[in-house]
GROMACS .gro file of C-alpha atoms in nm:
model
  268
    1MET     CA    1  -6.485  -5.388  14.571
    2LEU     CA    2  -6.467  -5.529  14.911
    3GLY     CA    3  -6.188  -5.648  15.122
    4PHE     CA    4  -6.247  -5.871  15.425
    5ILE     CA    5  -5.900  -5.948  15.672
    6GLY     CA    6  -6.011  -6.264  15.870
    7LEU     CA    7  -6.350  -6.432  15.811
    8GLY     CA    8  -6.446  -6.576  16.099
    9ASN     CA    9  -6.793  -6.560  16.280
   10MET     CA   10  -6.876  -6.210  16.218
   11ASN     CA   11  -6.707  -6.125  15.915
   12GLY     CA   12  -6.862  -6.424  15.766
   13ALA     CA   13  -7.196  -6.303  15.823
   14ILE     CA   14  -7.134  -5.973  15.680
   15LEU     CA   15  -6.995  -6.162  15.374
   16LYS     CA   16  -7.349  -6.363  15.349
   17GLY     CA   17  -7.564  -6.065  15.411
   18VAL     CA   18  -7.392  -5.849  15.170
   19LEU     CA   19  -7.394  -6.095  14.899
   20ALA     CA   20  -7.730  -6.219  14.984
   21ALA     CA   21  -7.839  -5.835  14.944
   22GLY     CA   22  -7.665  -5.804  14.607
   23ILE     CA   23  -7.461  -5.480  14.759
   24VAL     CA   24  -7.146  -5.681  14.601
   25GLU     CA   25  -7.059  -5.924  14.348
   26PRO     CA   26  -6.888  -6.270  14.459
   27GLY     CA   27  -6.629  -6.231  14.211
   28ASP     CA   28  -6.537  -5.824  14.366
   29VAL     CA   29  -6.477  -5.961  14.705
   30TYR     CA   30  -6.140  -6.022  14.809
   31PHE     CA   31  -6.030  -6.146  15.160
   32THR     CA   32  -5.697  -6.287  15.373
   33ARG     CA   33  -5.751  -6.595  15.611
   34ALA     CA   34  -5.436  -6.753  15.849
   35HIS     CA   35  -5.529  -7.064  15.706
   36ALA     CA   36  -5.442  -7.068  15.367
   37GLN     CA   37  -5.635  -7.428  15.239
   38ALA     CA   38  -5.926  -7.323  15.444
   39GLY     CA   39  -5.923  -6.993  15.248
   40ARG     CA   40  -5.923  -7.144  14.904
   41ASP     CA   41  -6.212  -7.399  15.016
   42VAL     CA   42  -6.425  -7.088  15.116
   43ALA     CA   43  -6.291  -6.893  14.782
   44GLY     CA   44  -6.393  -7.196  14.586
   45GLU     CA   45  -6.780  -7.263  14.763
   46LEU     CA   46  -6.883  -6.852  14.743
   47GLY     CA   47  -6.705  -6.748  14.406
   48ILE     CA   48  -6.492  -6.504  14.604
   49ASN     CA   49  -6.133  -6.445  14.596
   50PHE     CA   50  -5.857  -6.562  14.821
   51VAL     CA   51  -5.539  -6.350  14.851
   52GLU     CA   52  -5.220  -6.477  15.042
   53SER     CA   53  -5.128  -6.184  15.272
   54ASN     CA   54  -5.313  -5.841  15.386
   55ALA     CA   55  -5.061  -5.626  15.193
   56GLU     CA   56  -5.189  -5.807  14.875
   57LEU     CA   57  -5.535  -5.748  14.973
   58ALA     CA   58  -5.446  -5.360  14.965
   59LYS     CA   59  -5.336  -5.381  14.627
   60LYS     CA   60  -5.635  -5.557  14.489
   61LEU     CA   61  -5.846  -5.280  14.601
   62GLY     CA   62  -5.896  -4.934  14.464
   63ASP     CA   63  -5.941  -4.601  14.618
   64GLY     CA   64  -6.286  -4.581  14.829
   65ASP     CA   65  -6.272  -4.960  14.860
   66VAL     CA   66  -6.357  -5.102  15.232
   67ILE     CA   67  -6.158  -5.341  15.375
   68ILE     CA   68  -6.360  -5.483  15.718
   69SER     CA   69  -6.094  -5.610  15.991
   70GLY     CA   70  -6.218  -5.895  16.221
   71VAL     CA   71  -5.926  -5.991  16.395
   72LYS     CA   72  -5.944  -6.042  16.772
   73PRO     CA   73  -5.808  -5.680  16.932
   74GLN     CA   74  -5.479  -5.794  17.036
   75TYR     CA   75  -5.371  -5.876  16.654
   76MET     CA   76  -5.568  -5.586  16.491
   77LEU     CA   77  -5.273  -5.314  16.481
   78GLU     CA   78  -5.060  -5.559  16.389
   79VAL     CA   79  -5.275  -5.657  16.065
   80LEU     CA   80  -5.345  -5.308  15.983
   81ARG     CA   81  -4.947  -5.212  15.954
   82GLU     CA   82  -4.915  -5.503  15.724
   83LEU     CA   83  -5.170  -5.306  15.445
   84GLY     CA   84  -4.857  -5.078  15.433
   85THR     CA   85  -4.907  -4.768  15.210
   86ASP     CA   86  -5.131  -4.934  15.015
   87ALA     CA   87  -5.404  -4.895  15.288
   88SER     CA   88  -5.422  -4.517  15.198
   89GLY     CA   89  -5.730  -4.425  14.982
   90LYS     CA   90  -5.917  -4.705  15.120
   91VAL     CA   91  -6.207  -4.693  15.436
   92ILE     CA   92  -6.080  -4.945  15.683
   93VAL     CA   93  -6.325  -5.089  15.944
   94SER     CA   94  -6.263  -5.259  16.253
   95VAL     CA   95  -6.503  -5.475  16.465
   96ALA     CA   96  -6.233  -5.513  16.709
   97ALA     CA   97  -6.390  -5.445  17.095
   98GLY     CA   98  -6.187  -5.188  17.289
   99VAL     CA   99  -5.936  -5.072  17.024
  100ALA     CA  100  -5.968  -4.710  16.967
  101ILE     CA  101  -5.959  -4.501  16.633
  102GLU     CA  102  -5.657  -4.309  16.750
  103ARG     CA  103  -5.492  -4.643  16.801
  104LEU     CA  104  -5.591  -4.761  16.436
  105GLU     CA  105  -5.478  -4.466  16.290
  106SER     CA  106  -5.125  -4.530  16.442
  107ALA     CA  107  -5.107  -4.865  16.242
  108LEU     CA  108  -5.217  -4.694  15.890
  109PRO     CA  109  -5.120  -4.417  15.651
  110GLU     CA  110  -5.163  -4.054  15.761
  111GLY     CA  111  -5.503  -3.943  15.661
  112THR     CA  112  -5.643  -4.283  15.597
  113SER     CA  113  -6.029  -4.358  15.654
  114VAL     CA  114  -6.130  -4.535  15.942
  115VAL     CA  115  -6.468  -4.640  16.091
  116ARG     CA  116  -6.504  -4.814  16.408
  117ALA     CA  117  -6.765  -5.083  16.407
  118MET     CA  118  -6.955  -5.310  16.685
  119PRO     CA  119  -7.196  -5.533  16.568
  120ASN     CA  120  -7.360  -5.737  16.797
  121VAL     CA  121  -7.427  -6.162  16.762
  122PRO     CA  122  -7.780  -6.132  16.613
  123ALA     CA  123  -7.596  -6.015  16.314
  124GLN     CA  124  -7.559  -6.341  16.245
  125VAL     CA  125  -7.897  -6.394  16.166
  126GLY     CA  126  -7.966  -6.074  15.985
  127ALA     CA  127  -8.076  -5.906  16.314
  128GLY     CA  128  -7.797  -5.732  16.448
  129MET     CA  129  -7.740  -5.373  16.577
  130THR     CA  130  -7.436  -5.202  16.475
  131ALA     CA  131  -7.275  -4.910  16.608
  132LEU     CA  132  -7.054  -4.687  16.373
  133ALA     CA  133  -6.784  -4.406  16.478
  134ALA     CA  134  -6.576  -4.230  16.188
  135ASN     CA  135  -6.292  -4.051  16.218
  136ALA     CA  136  -6.252  -3.702  16.064
  137HIS     CA  137  -6.126  -3.822  15.725
  138THR     CA  138  -6.386  -4.035  15.664
  139THR     CA  139  -6.630  -3.855  15.425
  140GLU     CA  140  -7.023  -3.895  15.453
  141ASP     CA  141  -7.016  -4.112  15.107
  142GLU     CA  142  -6.751  -4.323  15.271
  143LEU     CA  143  -6.938  -4.407  15.605
  144HIS     CA  144  -7.269  -4.410  15.409
  145ALA     CA  145  -7.089  -4.686  15.247
  146VAL     CA  146  -7.003  -4.867  15.549
  147GLU     CA  147  -7.370  -4.865  15.691
  148VAL     CA  148  -7.491  -5.005  15.375
  149LEU     CA  149  -7.288  -5.288  15.425
  150PHE     CA  150  -7.363  -5.373  15.802
  151GLY     CA  151  -7.740  -5.284  15.709
  152ALA     CA  152  -7.732  -5.609  15.541
  153VAL     CA  153  -7.728  -5.764  15.855
  154GLY     CA  154  -7.939  -5.567  16.054
  155GLU     CA  155  -7.957  -5.213  16.175
  156THR     CA  156  -7.690  -4.946  16.216
  157VAL     CA  157  -7.675  -4.592  16.415
  158ALA     CA  158  -7.371  -4.366  16.388
  159ILE     CA  159  -7.268  -4.254  16.760
  160ALA     CA  160  -6.976  -4.074  16.890
  161GLU     CA  161  -6.688  -4.308  16.962
  162PRO     CA  162  -6.716  -4.243  17.374
  163TYR     CA  163  -7.061  -4.397  17.377
  164PHE     CA  164  -6.941  -4.725  17.236
  165ALA     CA  165  -6.888  -4.858  17.589
  166THR     CA  166  -7.258  -4.811  17.674
  167PHE     CA  167  -7.342  -4.946  17.333
  168SER     CA  168  -7.164  -5.266  17.402
  169ALA     CA  169  -7.354  -5.274  17.738
  170ILE     CA  170  -7.676  -5.231  17.590
  171ALA     CA  171  -7.630  -5.424  17.233
  172GLY     CA  172  -7.370  -5.676  17.266
  173CYS     CA  173  -7.399  -5.765  17.647
  174SER     CA  174  -7.770  -5.775  17.595
  175PRO     CA  175  -7.813  -6.060  17.406
  176ALA     CA  176  -7.703  -6.294  17.662
  177TRP     CA  177  -7.906  -6.124  17.938
  178THR     CA  178  -8.179  -6.173  17.722
  179LEU     CA  179  -8.131  -6.536  17.665
  180THR     CA  180  -8.080  -6.581  18.018
  181TYR     CA  181  -8.422  -6.391  18.047
  182ILE     CA  182  -8.579  -6.649  17.783
  183ASP     CA  183  -8.438  -6.929  17.943
  184ALA     CA  184  -8.590  -6.842  18.284
  185LEU     CA  185  -8.915  -6.826  18.135
  186SER     CA  186  -8.920  -7.155  17.986
  187ARG     CA  187  -8.777  -7.314  18.294
  188ALA     CA  188  -9.073  -7.147  18.473
  189ALA     CA  189  -9.313  -7.256  18.233
  190LEU     CA  190  -9.144  -7.598  18.281
  191ALA     CA  191  -9.197  -7.613  18.628
  192ALA     CA  192  -9.564  -7.522  18.563
  193GLY     CA  193  -9.569  -7.851  18.353
  194MET     CA  194  -9.545  -7.705  18.002
  195PRO     CA  195  -9.291  -7.892  17.736
  196LYS     CA  196  -8.958  -7.714  17.768
  197ASP     CA  197  -8.942  -7.668  17.356
  198VAL     CA  198  -9.314  -7.545  17.349
  199ALA     CA  199  -9.173  -7.285  17.625
  200LEU     CA  200  -8.888  -7.218  17.465
  201LYS     CA  201  -9.075  -7.129  17.105
  202VAL     CA  202  -9.307  -6.898  17.323
  203ALA     CA  203  -9.094  -6.714  17.529
  204SER     CA  204  -8.876  -6.654  17.232
  205GLN     CA  205  -9.164  -6.510  17.005
  206ALA     CA  206  -9.317  -6.323  17.289
  207VAL     CA  207  -8.965  -6.142  17.354
  208LEU     CA  208  -8.934  -6.098  16.966
  209GLY     CA  209  -9.274  -5.934  16.960
  210SER     CA  210  -9.241  -5.712  17.232
  211ALA     CA  211  -8.921  -5.554  17.079
  212LYS     CA  212  -9.068  -5.545  16.763
  213TYR     CA  213  -9.411  -5.385  16.909
  214ALA     CA  214  -9.133  -5.151  17.123
  215LEU     CA  215  -8.971  -5.040  16.801
  216GLU     CA  216  -9.263  -4.982  16.574
  217MET     CA  217  -9.467  -4.759  16.862
  218MET     CA  218  -9.123  -4.541  16.955
  219ASP     CA  219  -9.265  -4.217  16.762
  220GLU     CA  220  -9.586  -4.258  16.959
  221GLU     CA  221  -9.521  -4.411  17.302
  222ARG     CA  222  -9.238  -4.496  17.473
  223PRO     CA  223  -9.205  -4.881  17.663
  224ALA     CA  224  -9.296  -4.736  17.981
  225GLN     CA  225  -9.665  -4.605  17.819
  226LEU     CA  226  -9.677  -4.930  17.647
  227LEU     CA  227  -9.692  -5.144  17.968
  228ASP     CA  228  -9.980  -4.921  18.123
  229ARG     CA  229 -10.161  -5.088  17.828
  230VAL     CA  230 -10.109  -5.480  17.930
  231THR     CA  231 -10.148  -5.420  18.304
  232SER     CA  232 -10.466  -5.433  18.374
  233PRO     CA  233 -10.572  -5.325  18.766
  234GLY     CA  234 -10.543  -5.625  18.978
  235GLY     CA  235 -10.462  -5.869  18.692
  236THR     CA  236 -10.202  -6.140  18.660
  237THR     CA  237  -9.945  -5.924  18.479
  238ILE     CA  238  -9.911  -5.639  18.755
  239ALA     CA  239  -9.895  -5.939  18.997
  240GLY     CA  240  -9.605  -6.085  18.824
  241LEU     CA  241  -9.436  -5.745  18.756
  242VAL     CA  242  -9.470  -5.630  19.127
  243ALA     CA  243  -9.348  -5.978  19.219
  244MET     CA  244  -9.029  -5.923  18.996
  245GLU     CA  245  -8.967  -5.541  19.102
  246LYS     CA  246  -8.941  -5.675  19.481
  247ALA     CA  247  -8.675  -5.921  19.360
  248GLY     CA  248  -8.486  -5.608  19.183
  249PHE     CA  249  -8.537  -5.678  18.835
  250SER     CA  250  -8.520  -5.306  18.675
  251SER     CA  251  -8.246  -5.246  18.943
  252ALA     CA  252  -8.056  -5.565  18.834
  253VAL     CA  253  -8.080  -5.427  18.489
  254VAL     CA  254  -7.928  -5.116  18.569
  255ARG     CA  255  -7.654  -5.291  18.728
  256GLY     CA  256  -7.568  -5.508  18.480
  257VAL     CA  257  -7.552  -5.243  18.231
  258GLU     CA  258  -7.320  -5.021  18.486
  259SER     CA  259  -7.069  -5.308  18.525
  260ALA     CA  260  -7.024  -5.409  18.164
  261ILE     CA  261  -6.934  -4.999  18.103
  262ALA     CA  262  -6.700  -5.036  18.371
  263ARG     CA  263  -6.551  -5.385  18.282
  264ASP     CA  264  -6.512  -5.181  17.912
  265ALA     CA  265  -6.300  -4.914  18.066
  266GLN     CA  266  -6.085  -5.159  18.267
  267LEU     CA  267  -6.016  -5.350  17.948
  268GLY     CA  268  -5.944  -5.078  17.746
   0.00000   0.00000   0.00000
């Protein structure tokens, strides 16, 4: 069975992904939600089970079952405490940014398996990138079970918790930066006379295709090597690239990552 605390955008995306993939049956899903009537409506629509409290949720699930908590960081420890002693034996997954494993453990019975997860926004369209870090009590099988769940909405990577701030910058923040890049490309095309809708489609597909190209070629060539394939001497691509580098393109990206990491440390 599978449990959810909260069913907002991210937990809702995970739920839809695991149901679509057939990882769990609707009748084996239990969830809580702050607004009871909205919870009952969702339960009726999807065939899943709404329960009134977090304590009841913990009682419904068995040993080894996963509970994914998707509440805001400032409420995370409070709702985990509400699980009570019945949290013992479960695998508790937090998707809250900035709440370290040590703090999550402090709100749960000693020895509880805890996994910190950080999915990004593209998980909502099944193309997410999720970082996972587990505490010492989490077994390989338990971590694998969590990987399968988040694998329903994209790719996963297990990393050491100290790297979460860096992951947040290059995976959590970068969709906003990439969308800014796509919008800038389309605005430039608009200035050159291309209709905006056409430009947006072209720019978005070009970015998607480039990312896929980099992933599929990763074992053979790095992006810098692939870059040489598409930059002819004296051509349009190298002209544009040199102009962007003169404007600080690469250094701006590095500074953006550094600033995001620094801000994460401040928030933590």
